[in-house]
Coordinates of N, CA and C in Angstrom, one line a residue:
Chain A
A276 N 72.8 58.4 174.7 CA 72.2 59.1 173.5 C 71.9 58.1 172.4
Q277 N 70.9 58.4 171.8 CA 70.4 57.6 170.6 C 71.3 58.1 169.5
K278 N 72.0 57.1 168.7 CA 72.7 57.8 167.7 C 73.0 56.6 166.6
I279 N 73.6 56.9 165.5 CA 73.9 56.1 164.5 C 75.5 56.3 163.9
T280 N 75.9 55.2 163.8 CA 77.5 55.1 163.7 C 77.8 54.6 162.1
Q281 N 78.4 55.3 161.4 CA 79.1 54.7 160.0 C 80.4 54.9 160.1
T282 N 81.0 54.1 160.2 CA 82.6 54.0 160.7 C 83.6 54.3 159.4
Q283 N 82.9 53.9 158.0 CA 83.7 54.1 157.0 C 83.4 55.3 156.2
P284 N 84.2 56.3 156.4 CA 83.9 57.6 155.6 C 84.1 57.4 154.0
G285 N 84.8 56.4 153.6 CA 84.8 56.2 152.3 C 85.1 54.8 152.0
M286 N 84.8 54.2 150.8 CA 85.2 52.9 150.2 C 85.0 52.9 148.8
F287 N 85.9 51.7 148.3 CA 86.0 51.7 147.0 C 85.7 50.3 146.7
V288 N 84.9 49.8 145.6 CA 84.6 48.6 145.3 C 84.8 48.5 143.6
Q289 N 85.2 47.5 143.2 CA 85.3 47.0 141.8 C 83.9 46.9 141.1
E290 N 83.9 47.4 140.0 CA 82.6 47.0 139.4 C 82.2 45.5 139.4
K291 N 80.8 45.1 139.6 CA 80.5 43.8 139.5 C 80.6 43.0 140.8
E292 N 81.5 43.5 141.7 CA 81.5 43.0 143.0 C 80.6 43.5 144.1
A293 N 80.4 42.7 145.2 CA 79.6 43.0 146.2 C 80.4 43.8 147.1
V294 N 79.6 44.9 147.8 CA 80.2 45.7 148.9 C 79.4 45.8 150.0
T295 N 79.8 45.8 151.2 CA 79.1 46.0 152.6 C 79.4 47.4 153.2
L296 N 78.2 48.1 153.3 CA 78.7 49.3 154.1 C 77.9 49.3 155.7
D297 N 78.7 49.6 156.5 CA 78.5 49.4 158.1 C 77.6 50.4 158.5
C298 N 76.8 50.0 159.5 CA 76.0 50.9 160.5 C 75.7 50.2 161.6
T299 N 76.1 51.1 162.6 CA 75.5 50.4 164.0 C 74.8 51.6 164.6
Y300 N 73.8 51.2 165.4 CA 72.9 52.2 166.1 C 72.9 52.1 167.4
D301 N 72.6 52.8 168.2 CA 72.2 52.7 169.7 C 70.8 53.2 170.1
T302 N 70.1 52.3 170.7 CA 68.9 52.7 171.2 C 68.5 51.7 172.0
S303 N 67.6 52.3 173.2 CA 67.1 51.3 174.2 C 65.6 51.0 173.9
D304 N 65.0 51.6 172.8 CA 63.6 51.5 172.4 C 63.5 50.1 172.0
P305 N 62.4 49.2 172.2 CA 62.1 48.1 171.4 C 61.7 48.2 169.9
S306 N 61.3 49.3 169.8 CA 60.5 49.4 168.5 C 61.2 50.7 167.7
Y307 N 61.7 50.4 166.5 CA 62.3 51.5 166.0 C 62.4 50.7 164.2
G308 N 62.9 51.6 163.3 CA 62.9 51.3 161.9 C 64.3 51.8 161.4
L309 N 64.8 51.2 160.5 CA 66.2 51.5 160.2 C 66.3 51.7 158.6
F310 N 66.9 52.7 158.0 CA 66.5 53.1 156.6 C 68.0 53.3 156.0
W311 N 68.1 53.2 154.5 CA 69.4 53.5 154.0 C 68.9 54.4 152.9
Y312 N 69.7 55.3 152.6 CA 69.5 56.5 151.7 C 70.5 56.5 150.9
K313 N 70.6 56.8 149.6 CA 71.6 57.1 148.4 C 71.6 58.7 148.2
Q314 N 72.5 59.2 148.1 CA 72.8 60.8 147.7 C 73.7 60.7 146.8
P315 N 73.4 60.7 145.5 CA 74.3 61.0 144.3 C 74.9 62.4 144.3
S316 N 75.8 62.6 143.6 CA 76.4 63.9 143.5 C 75.7 65.2 143.1
S317 N 74.3 64.5 142.6 CA 73.5 65.6 142.2 C 72.4 66.2 143.5
G318 N 72.8 65.4 144.5 CA 72.3 65.9 145.7 C 70.9 65.3 146.2
E319 N 70.2 64.7 145.3 CA 68.9 64.1 145.9 C 68.9 63.0 146.9
M320 N 68.1 62.8 147.7 CA 68.2 61.7 148.7 C 67.3 60.6 148.3
I321 N 67.6 59.5 147.8 CA 66.8 58.3 147.3 C 66.8 57.3 148.5
F322 N 65.6 57.0 148.7 CA 65.4 55.8 149.6 C 65.7 54.7 149.0
L323 N 66.4 53.5 149.7 CA 66.7 52.3 149.2 C 66.0 51.3 149.9
I324 N 66.1 51.2 151.3 CA 65.6 50.1 151.8 C 65.4 50.1 153.3
Y325 N 64.3 49.6 154.0 CA 63.9 49.6 155.2 C 64.0 48.2 155.9
Q326 N 64.3 48.5 157.3 CA 64.1 47.0 158.1 C 63.6 47.6 159.5
G327 N 62.5 47.0 159.9 CA 61.9 47.1 161.1 C 62.5 46.3 162.3
S328 N 62.4 46.8 163.3 CA 63.2 46.2 164.6 C 62.7 44.9 165.0
Y329 N 61.1 44.6 164.3 CA 60.6 43.3 164.7 C 60.5 42.4 163.6
D330 N 61.2 42.7 162.4 CA 61.3 42.0 161.2 C 62.0 40.6 161.5
Q331 N 61.5 39.7 161.2 CA 62.4 38.5 161.5 C 63.3 38.0 160.2
Q332 N 63.0 38.7 159.1 CA 63.9 38.3 158.0 C 64.7 39.7 157.6
N333 N 65.8 39.5 157.0 CA 66.5 40.7 156.5 C 65.8 41.1 155.2
A334 N 65.6 42.4 155.0 CA 65.2 43.0 154.1 C 65.9 42.9 152.6
T335 N 65.2 42.9 151.6 CA 66.0 42.7 150.3 C 65.2 43.8 149.3
E336 N 66.0 44.6 148.5 CA 65.2 45.5 147.5 C 66.1 45.3 146.2
G337 N 66.0 44.3 145.3 CA 66.7 44.2 144.4 C 68.2 43.9 144.6
R338 N 69.1 44.7 144.2 CA 70.5 44.6 144.5 C 70.8 45.0 145.9
Y339 N 69.8 45.6 146.5 CA 70.3 45.9 147.7 C 69.6 44.9 149.0
S340 N 70.5 44.6 149.7 CA 70.0 43.8 151.0 C 70.5 44.3 152.5
L341 N 69.7 44.1 153.5 CA 70.2 44.6 154.7 C 70.5 43.5 155.6
N342 N 71.8 43.6 156.2 CA 72.3 42.5 157.0 C 71.8 43.0 158.5
F343 N 70.8 42.5 159.1 CA 70.5 42.8 160.4 C 70.7 41.9 161.5
Q344 N 71.4 42.7 162.3 CA 71.9 41.9 163.6 C 71.3 42.7 164.7
K345 N 70.3 42.1 165.2 CA 69.6 43.2 166.3 C 70.3 43.0 167.6
A346 N 70.7 41.8 168.0 CA 71.8 41.9 169.3 C 73.2 42.6 169.0
R347 N 73.6 42.8 168.1 CA 74.9 43.5 167.7 C 74.4 44.9 167.5
K348 N 73.2 45.2 167.4 CA 72.7 46.6 166.8 C 73.5 47.1 165.7
S349 N 73.5 46.2 164.6 CA 74.0 46.7 163.3 C 73.1 46.5 162.1
A350 N 73.0 47.3 161.0 CA 72.2 47.2 159.9 C 73.0 47.6 158.9
N351 N 73.9 46.5 158.3 CA 74.7 46.7 157.4 C 74.0 46.8 156.1
L352 N 74.4 47.6 155.2 CA 73.8 47.6 153.7 C 74.9 46.8 152.8
V353 N 74.2 45.7 152.0 CA 74.9 45.2 151.1 C 74.5 45.2 149.8
I354 N 75.5 45.8 148.8 CA 75.1 46.1 147.3 C 75.7 45.0 146.6
S355 N 74.9 44.3 146.0 CA 75.5 43.1 145.3 C 75.6 43.5 143.7
A356 N 76.8 43.0 143.1 CA 77.0 43.3 141.6 C 76.9 44.8 141.4
S357 N 77.9 45.4 142.0 CA 78.2 47.0 141.9 C 78.1 47.5 140.6
Q358 N 77.5 48.7 140.5 CA 77.6 49.4 139.1 C 78.2 50.5 139.3
L359 N 78.6 51.2 138.1 CA 79.1 52.5 138.2 C 78.2 53.6 138.7
G360 N 76.9 53.5 138.3 CA 76.0 54.3 139.2 C 75.8 54.3 140.5
D361 N 76.5 53.3 140.9 CA 76.3 53.1 142.7 C 77.0 54.1 143.3
S362 N 77.9 54.7 142.7 CA 79.0 55.6 143.2 C 78.0 56.7 143.9
A363 N 78.2 57.0 145.2 CA 77.4 58.1 145.9 C 77.7 58.1 147.2
M364 N 76.9 58.8 148.0 CA 77.0 58.9 149.4 C 76.1 58.0 150.1
Y365 N 76.3 57.3 150.9 CA 75.3 56.5 151.4 C 75.0 56.6 152.9
F366 N 73.5 57.0 153.3 CA 73.4 57.2 154.8 C 72.4 56.3 155.4
C367 N 72.8 55.8 156.6 CA 71.8 55.1 157.4 C 71.1 56.1 158.5
A368 N 70.0 55.5 158.7 CA 68.9 56.4 159.4 C 68.2 55.5 160.4
M369 N 67.8 56.1 161.4 CA 67.0 55.5 162.4 C 65.6 56.4 162.6
R370 N 64.6 55.6 162.9 CA 63.3 56.5 163.3 C 62.8 55.6 164.4
R371 N 62.5 56.4 165.5 CA 62.0 55.8 166.9 C 60.7 56.1 167.1
A372 N 59.8 55.5 168.0 CA 58.5 55.8 168.1 C 58.4 57.2 169.1
S373 N 59.3 57.3 170.0 CA 59.0 58.4 171.1 C 60.3 59.0 171.3
G374 N 60.2 60.2 172.1 CA 61.4 60.6 172.8 C 62.0 61.6 172.0
T375 N 63.2 62.2 172.3 CA 63.7 63.2 171.5 C 64.6 62.4 170.5
Y376 N 65.2 63.2 169.6 CA 66.1 62.7 168.7 C 65.5 61.4 168.0
K377 N 64.2 61.4 167.5 CA 63.6 60.4 166.9 C 64.2 59.9 165.6
Y378 N 64.5 61.1 164.9 CA 64.7 60.8 163.5 C 66.4 61.2 163.2
I379 N 67.2 60.2 163.1 CA 68.6 60.7 163.1 C 69.2 59.9 162.0
F380 N 70.2 60.5 161.4 CA 71.1 59.9 160.3 C 72.5 59.8 160.7
G381 N 73.1 59.0 160.1 CA 74.6 58.8 160.3 C 75.3 59.8 159.5
T382 N 76.7 59.7 159.6 CA 77.3 60.7 158.8 C 77.6 60.2 157.5
G383 N 77.5 59.0 157.1 CA 77.5 58.6 155.7 C 78.7 57.9 155.1
T384 N 78.6 57.1 154.3 CA 79.8 56.6 153.5 C 79.9 56.9 152.1
R385 N 81.0 57.4 151.7 CA 81.1 57.7 150.2 C 81.9 56.4 149.6
L386 N 80.9 55.9 148.6 CA 81.1 54.7 147.9 C 81.6 55.2 146.4
K387 N 82.7 54.6 146.1 CA 83.2 54.9 144.7 C 83.4 53.6 143.9
V388 N 82.6 53.3 143.1 CA 82.7 52.1 142.1 C 83.6 52.3 140.9
L389 N 84.9 51.1 141.0 CA 85.8 51.6 139.9 C 85.7 50.6 138.8
A390 N 85.6 51.1 137.7 CA 85.6 50.3 136.2 C 86.8 49.3 136.1
Chain B
G33 N 51.9 69.0 143.2 CA 53.1 68.3 142.7 C 53.3 67.0 143.3
A34 N 53.9 65.9 142.6 CA 54.3 64.6 143.2 C 55.3 64.6 144.3
G35 N 56.0 65.5 144.3 CA 57.1 65.4 145.5 C 57.3 66.6 146.4
V36 N 58.2 66.5 147.2 CA 58.4 67.7 148.1 C 59.1 68.8 147.3
S37 N 58.5 69.9 147.5 CA 59.2 71.1 146.7 C 59.6 72.0 147.7
Q38 N 60.8 72.3 147.5 CA 61.6 73.6 148.1 C 62.0 74.7 147.4
S39 N 61.8 75.8 148.1 CA 62.2 77.3 147.2 C 62.9 78.1 148.3
P40 N 63.9 78.8 147.6 CA 64.2 79.0 146.5 C 65.4 77.6 146.6
S41 N 66.0 77.3 145.4 CA 66.8 76.3 145.1 C 68.2 76.8 145.6
N42 N 68.4 77.9 145.6 CA 69.7 78.5 145.7 C 69.6 79.9 146.6
K43 N 70.3 80.2 147.6 CA 70.1 81.5 148.1 C 71.3 82.0 148.5
V44 N 71.7 83.2 148.1 CA 73.0 83.8 148.6 C 72.7 85.2 149.4
T45 N 73.0 85.3 150.1 CA 72.9 86.5 150.9 C 74.1 87.0 151.9
E46 N 73.9 88.1 152.5 CA 74.9 88.9 153.3 C 74.9 88.4 154.7
K47 N 75.9 88.3 155.3 CA 75.9 88.1 156.8 C 75.2 89.0 157.6
G48 N 74.2 88.8 158.5 CA 73.5 89.6 159.2 C 72.0 89.8 158.6
K49 N 71.6 89.4 157.4 CA 70.3 89.3 156.7 C 69.5 88.2 157.4
D50 N 68.2 88.3 157.3 CA 67.4 87.3 157.3 C 67.0 86.4 156.1
V51 N 66.9 85.1 156.3 CA 66.4 84.4 155.1 C 65.1 83.7 155.4
E52 N 64.2 83.2 154.5 CA 63.2 82.5 154.8 C 63.4 81.3 153.8
L53 N 63.2 80.0 154.0 CA 63.2 79.0 153.2 C 62.0 78.2 153.4
R54 N 61.3 77.8 152.1 CA 60.1 77.4 151.9 C 60.0 75.8 151.7
C55 N 59.1 75.1 152.2 CA 59.0 73.7 151.9 C 57.6 73.5 151.6
D56 N 57.3 72.7 150.5 CA 55.8 72.4 150.2 C 55.7 70.9 150.3
P57 N 55.2 70.1 151.5 CA 55.1 68.8 151.3 C 54.5 68.2 150.6
I58 N 54.5 66.6 150.4 CA 53.4 65.8 149.5 C 52.2 66.1 150.2
S59 N 51.3 66.1 149.2 CA 49.9 66.2 149.7 C 49.5 65.1 150.4
G60 N 48.8 65.5 151.7 CA 48.3 64.3 152.4 C 49.4 63.7 153.6
H61 N 50.6 64.3 153.4 CA 51.5 63.8 154.5 C 51.6 64.8 155.6
T62 N 51.4 64.2 157.0 CA 51.1 64.9 158.1 C 52.5 65.1 158.7
A63 N 53.4 64.4 158.4 CA 54.8 64.9 159.3 C 55.7 65.4 158.3
L64 N 56.3 66.6 158.8 CA 57.5 67.4 157.9 C 58.6 67.5 158.8
Y65 N 59.8 67.4 158.1 CA 61.3 67.6 158.8 C 62.1 68.5 158.0
W66 N 62.9 69.2 158.8 CA 63.9 69.9 158.4 C 65.3 69.5 158.9
Y67 N 66.2 69.1 157.8 CA 67.5 68.8 158.3 C 68.4 69.7 157.5
R68 N 69.8 69.9 158.2 CA 70.6 70.8 157.5 C 71.9 69.8 157.1
Q69 N 72.5 70.2 156.1 CA 73.6 69.3 155.6 C 74.6 70.3 155.1
S70 N 75.9 70.4 155.9 CA 77.1 71.1 155.5 C 77.7 70.2 154.5
L71 N 78.6 71.0 154.0 CA 79.4 70.3 152.8 C 80.0 68.9 152.9
G72 N 79.8 68.0 152.6 CA 80.3 66.6 152.6 C 79.9 66.1 154.0
Q73 N 78.9 66.6 154.8 CA 78.8 66.0 155.9 C 77.5 65.4 156.0
G74 N 76.9 64.7 157.2 CA 75.8 64.2 157.3 C 74.5 65.0 157.4
L75 N 73.6 64.5 157.8 CA 72.1 65.3 157.8 C 72.1 65.5 159.4
E76 N 71.8 67.0 159.8 CA 71.4 67.3 161.2 C 70.0 67.7 161.2
F77 N 69.5 66.9 162.1 CA 67.9 67.2 162.3 C 67.8 68.5 163.0
L78 N 66.9 69.3 162.4 CA 66.5 70.7 162.9 C 65.3 70.8 163.7
I79 N 64.2 70.3 163.0 CA 62.9 70.6 163.6 C 61.9 69.5 163.1
Y80 N 60.8 69.0 163.5 CA 59.6 68.3 163.0 C 58.6 68.6 163.4
F81 N 57.5 68.6 162.4 CA 56.1 68.7 162.7 C 55.3 67.6 162.4
Q82 N 54.4 67.3 163.1 CA 53.4 66.2 163.1 C 52.0 66.7 163.4
G83 N 51.3 66.7 162.1 CA 49.8 67.3 162.3 C 49.7 68.6 163.1
N84 N 48.7 68.4 164.0 CA 48.7 69.7 164.9 C 49.3 69.7 166.2
S85 N 50.0 68.7 166.3 CA 51.0 68.6 167.6 C 52.2 69.7 167.7
A86 N 52.5 69.9 168.9 CA 53.7 71.0 169.1 C 54.8 70.4 168.3
P87 N 55.6 71.2 167.7 CA 56.7 70.8 166.9 C 57.9 70.3 167.8
D88 N 58.6 69.5 167.3 CA 59.9 69.1 168.1 C 61.1 69.7 167.6
K89 N 61.5 70.8 168.5 CA 62.3 71.8 168.1 C 63.9 71.7 168.5
S90 N 64.2 70.2 169.0 CA 65.1 69.7 169.7 C 66.4 70.1 169.0
G91 N 66.3 70.2 167.7 CA 67.7 70.2 166.9 C 68.0 71.6 166.4
L92 N 67.2 72.6 166.8 CA 67.5 73.8 166.2 C 68.7 74.4 167.1
P93 N 69.7 74.8 166.2 CA 71.1 75.1 166.8 C 71.1 76.5 167.5
S94 N 70.1 77.6 167.2 CA 70.3 78.7 168.2 C 68.8 79.3 168.2
D95 N 68.6 80.4 168.9 CA 67.2 81.1 168.7 C 67.2 81.9 167.5
R96 N 68.3 81.9 166.7 CA 68.2 82.5 165.4 C 67.3 81.8 164.5
F97 N 67.2 80.6 164.9 CA 66.4 79.6 163.8 C 64.9 79.4 164.4
S98 N 64.0 79.4 163.4 CA 62.8 79.3 163.8 C 62.0 78.5 162.6
A99 N 60.8 77.9 162.7 CA 59.9 77.4 161.8 C 58.6 77.4 162.1
E100 N 58.0 77.5 161.3 CA 56.4 77.2 161.4 C 56.0 76.6 160.2
R101 N 54.6 75.9 160.5 CA 53.9 75.3 159.4 C 52.4 75.8 159.5
T102 N 51.8 76.2 158.4 CA 50.6 76.9 158.4 C 49.5 75.8 157.7
G103 N 48.5 75.6 158.4 CA 47.5 74.5 157.9 C 47.9 73.4 157.8
G104 N 48.8 73.0 158.5 CA 49.4 71.5 158.4 C 49.9 71.2 157.0
S105 N 50.4 72.1 156.3 CA 51.0 72.1 154.8 C 52.3 72.7 154.8
V106 N 52.3 73.8 154.2 CA 53.7 74.4 154.0 C 54.3 75.0 155.1
S107 N 55.6 74.7 155.0 CA 56.4 75.1 156.2 C 57.5 76.1 155.7
T108 N 57.6 77.1 156.6 CA 58.9 78.0 156.4 C 60.0 77.9 157.3
L109 N 61.2 78.0 157.1 CA 62.2 77.8 158.1 C 62.7 79.3 157.8
T110 N 63.1 80.1 159.1 CA 63.5 81.3 159.1 C 64.8 81.4 159.9
I111 N 65.8 82.0 159.5 CA 67.1 82.2 160.1 C 67.3 83.6 160.2
Q112 N 67.4 83.9 161.2 CA 67.7 85.6 161.5 C 69.0 85.7 161.7
R113 N 69.5 87.1 161.2 CA 70.9 87.5 161.5 C 71.9 86.5 161.2
T114 N 71.8 86.0 160.0 CA 72.4 84.9 159.2 C 74.2 85.0 159.7
Q115 N 74.7 84.0 159.9 CA 76.1 83.8 160.1 C 76.8 83.0 158.9
Q116 N 78.0 83.0 158.7 CA 79.0 82.3 157.9 C 78.5 80.7 158.0
E117 N 78.5 80.5 159.3 CA 78.4 79.0 159.6 C 77.2 78.4 159.1
D118 N 76.0 79.3 158.9 CA 74.9 78.9 158.5 C 74.8 78.3 157.1
S119 N 76.0 78.5 156.5 CA 75.9 78.1 155.1 C 75.9 76.5 154.9
A120 N 74.9 76.1 154.1 CA 74.7 74.5 154.2 C 73.5 74.3 153.0
V121 N 73.2 73.0 153.0 CA 72.0 72.9 152.1 C 70.8 72.6 153.1
Y122 N 69.6 73.2 153.1 CA 68.6 72.8 154.1 C 67.8 71.8 153.2
L123 N 67.5 70.8 153.9 CA 66.8 69.7 153.2 C 65.3 69.6 154.1
C124 N 64.2 69.5 153.1 CA 63.0 69.2 154.0 C 62.4 68.0 153.4
A125 N 61.8 67.3 154.2 CA 61.3 65.8 154.0 C 60.0 65.9 154.6
S126 N 59.1 65.0 154.1 CA 57.6 64.6 154.5 C 57.4 63.3 154.5
S127 N 56.6 62.8 155.5 CA 56.3 61.5 155.3 C 54.8 61.3 155.7
L128 N 54.0 60.1 155.3 CA 52.7 60.0 155.6 C 52.2 60.3 156.9
D129 N 53.1 60.0 157.8 CA 52.8 60.0 159.4 C 54.1 60.0 160.1
D130 N 54.1 59.9 161.3 CA 55.3 59.7 162.1 C 55.7 58.4 162.6
S131 N 55.3 57.3 162.0 CA 55.3 55.9 162.2 C 56.7 55.7 162.1
I132 N 57.2 54.7 162.7 CA 58.7 54.2 162.4 C 58.6 53.4 161.1
F133 N 57.7 53.1 160.4 CA 57.7 52.2 159.1 C 57.9 53.4 158.0
E134 N 57.6 54.6 158.1 CA 57.3 55.4 157.0 C 58.5 56.1 156.7
Y135 N 59.0 56.0 155.4 CA 60.4 56.6 155.0 C 60.0 58.0 154.7
W136 N 61.3 59.0 154.8 CA 61.1 60.3 154.3 C 61.3 60.5 152.8
H137 N 60.4 61.5 152.4 CA 60.5 61.9 151.0 C 61.3 63.4 150.9
F138 N 62.3 63.1 150.5 CA 63.1 64.5 150.5 C 62.9 65.3 149.3
G139 N 63.0 66.7 149.5 CA 63.0 67.7 148.5 C 64.3 67.9 147.9
D140 N 64.6 68.6 147.1 CA 66.0 68.8 146.4 C 66.9 69.7 147.3
G141 N 66.4 70.3 148.4 CA 67.1 71.2 149.1 C 67.2 72.8 148.7
T142 N 67.5 73.6 149.7 CA 68.0 75.0 149.4 C 69.3 75.1 149.9
R143 N 70.0 75.5 148.8 CA 71.5 75.7 149.1 C 71.6 77.2 149.5
L144 N 72.1 77.5 150.9 CA 72.2 78.5 151.4 C 73.7 79.0 151.7
S145 N 74.1 80.4 151.0 CA 75.4 80.7 151.1 C 75.4 82.3 151.7
I146 N 76.2 82.0 152.8 CA 76.3 83.6 153.5 C 77.7 84.2 153.2
L147 N 77.5 85.3 152.9 CA 78.8 86.0 152.4 C 79.4 86.6 153.6

């Protein structure tokens, strides 16, 4: 079955430190997209970063970068210089081109940034 | 409007009643998705519409759930004979199309509480 796995239900990081949130996925499709979303306590879903399966370079967006290891089927999110406002739930997601369960999300990782 | 609009924002109803949840996607977005998020949990895919194609209903949990999208725009998710386990936040999202490159734009959700 196609699925997304986030093995860290909760994590702590000290302010200004970097943190890595893990995401592994399982698909036999050659073409897919990987996404990370942030969900603060207010509930909105905020798009952070995207990585395509054919992209040669790891995606970066400001303090966010995606450590994409295609052979290992992992797409870990790295947040550099953590800020208190980064405290939130983080979801990894995958979009596939065809078949059922084309659009799936992981169970999330709750990140708490400590002052 | 600029974003995905969902109504109502909150809905409290008695067990056994029917409810309708509405989603107004971003203008021009052909793809529309419904997800369900139980308290502290990840996003569970429910249904997906793309243009005039038949919807992907593979995530609907039971035949009490149905959804339609009229005119390729507004969508309503209907839950008949509600049960307490239906209590959750129902999130609607849209994207420009269903390509693997497009990210979801989420609404603020409808918080459904079944008494």
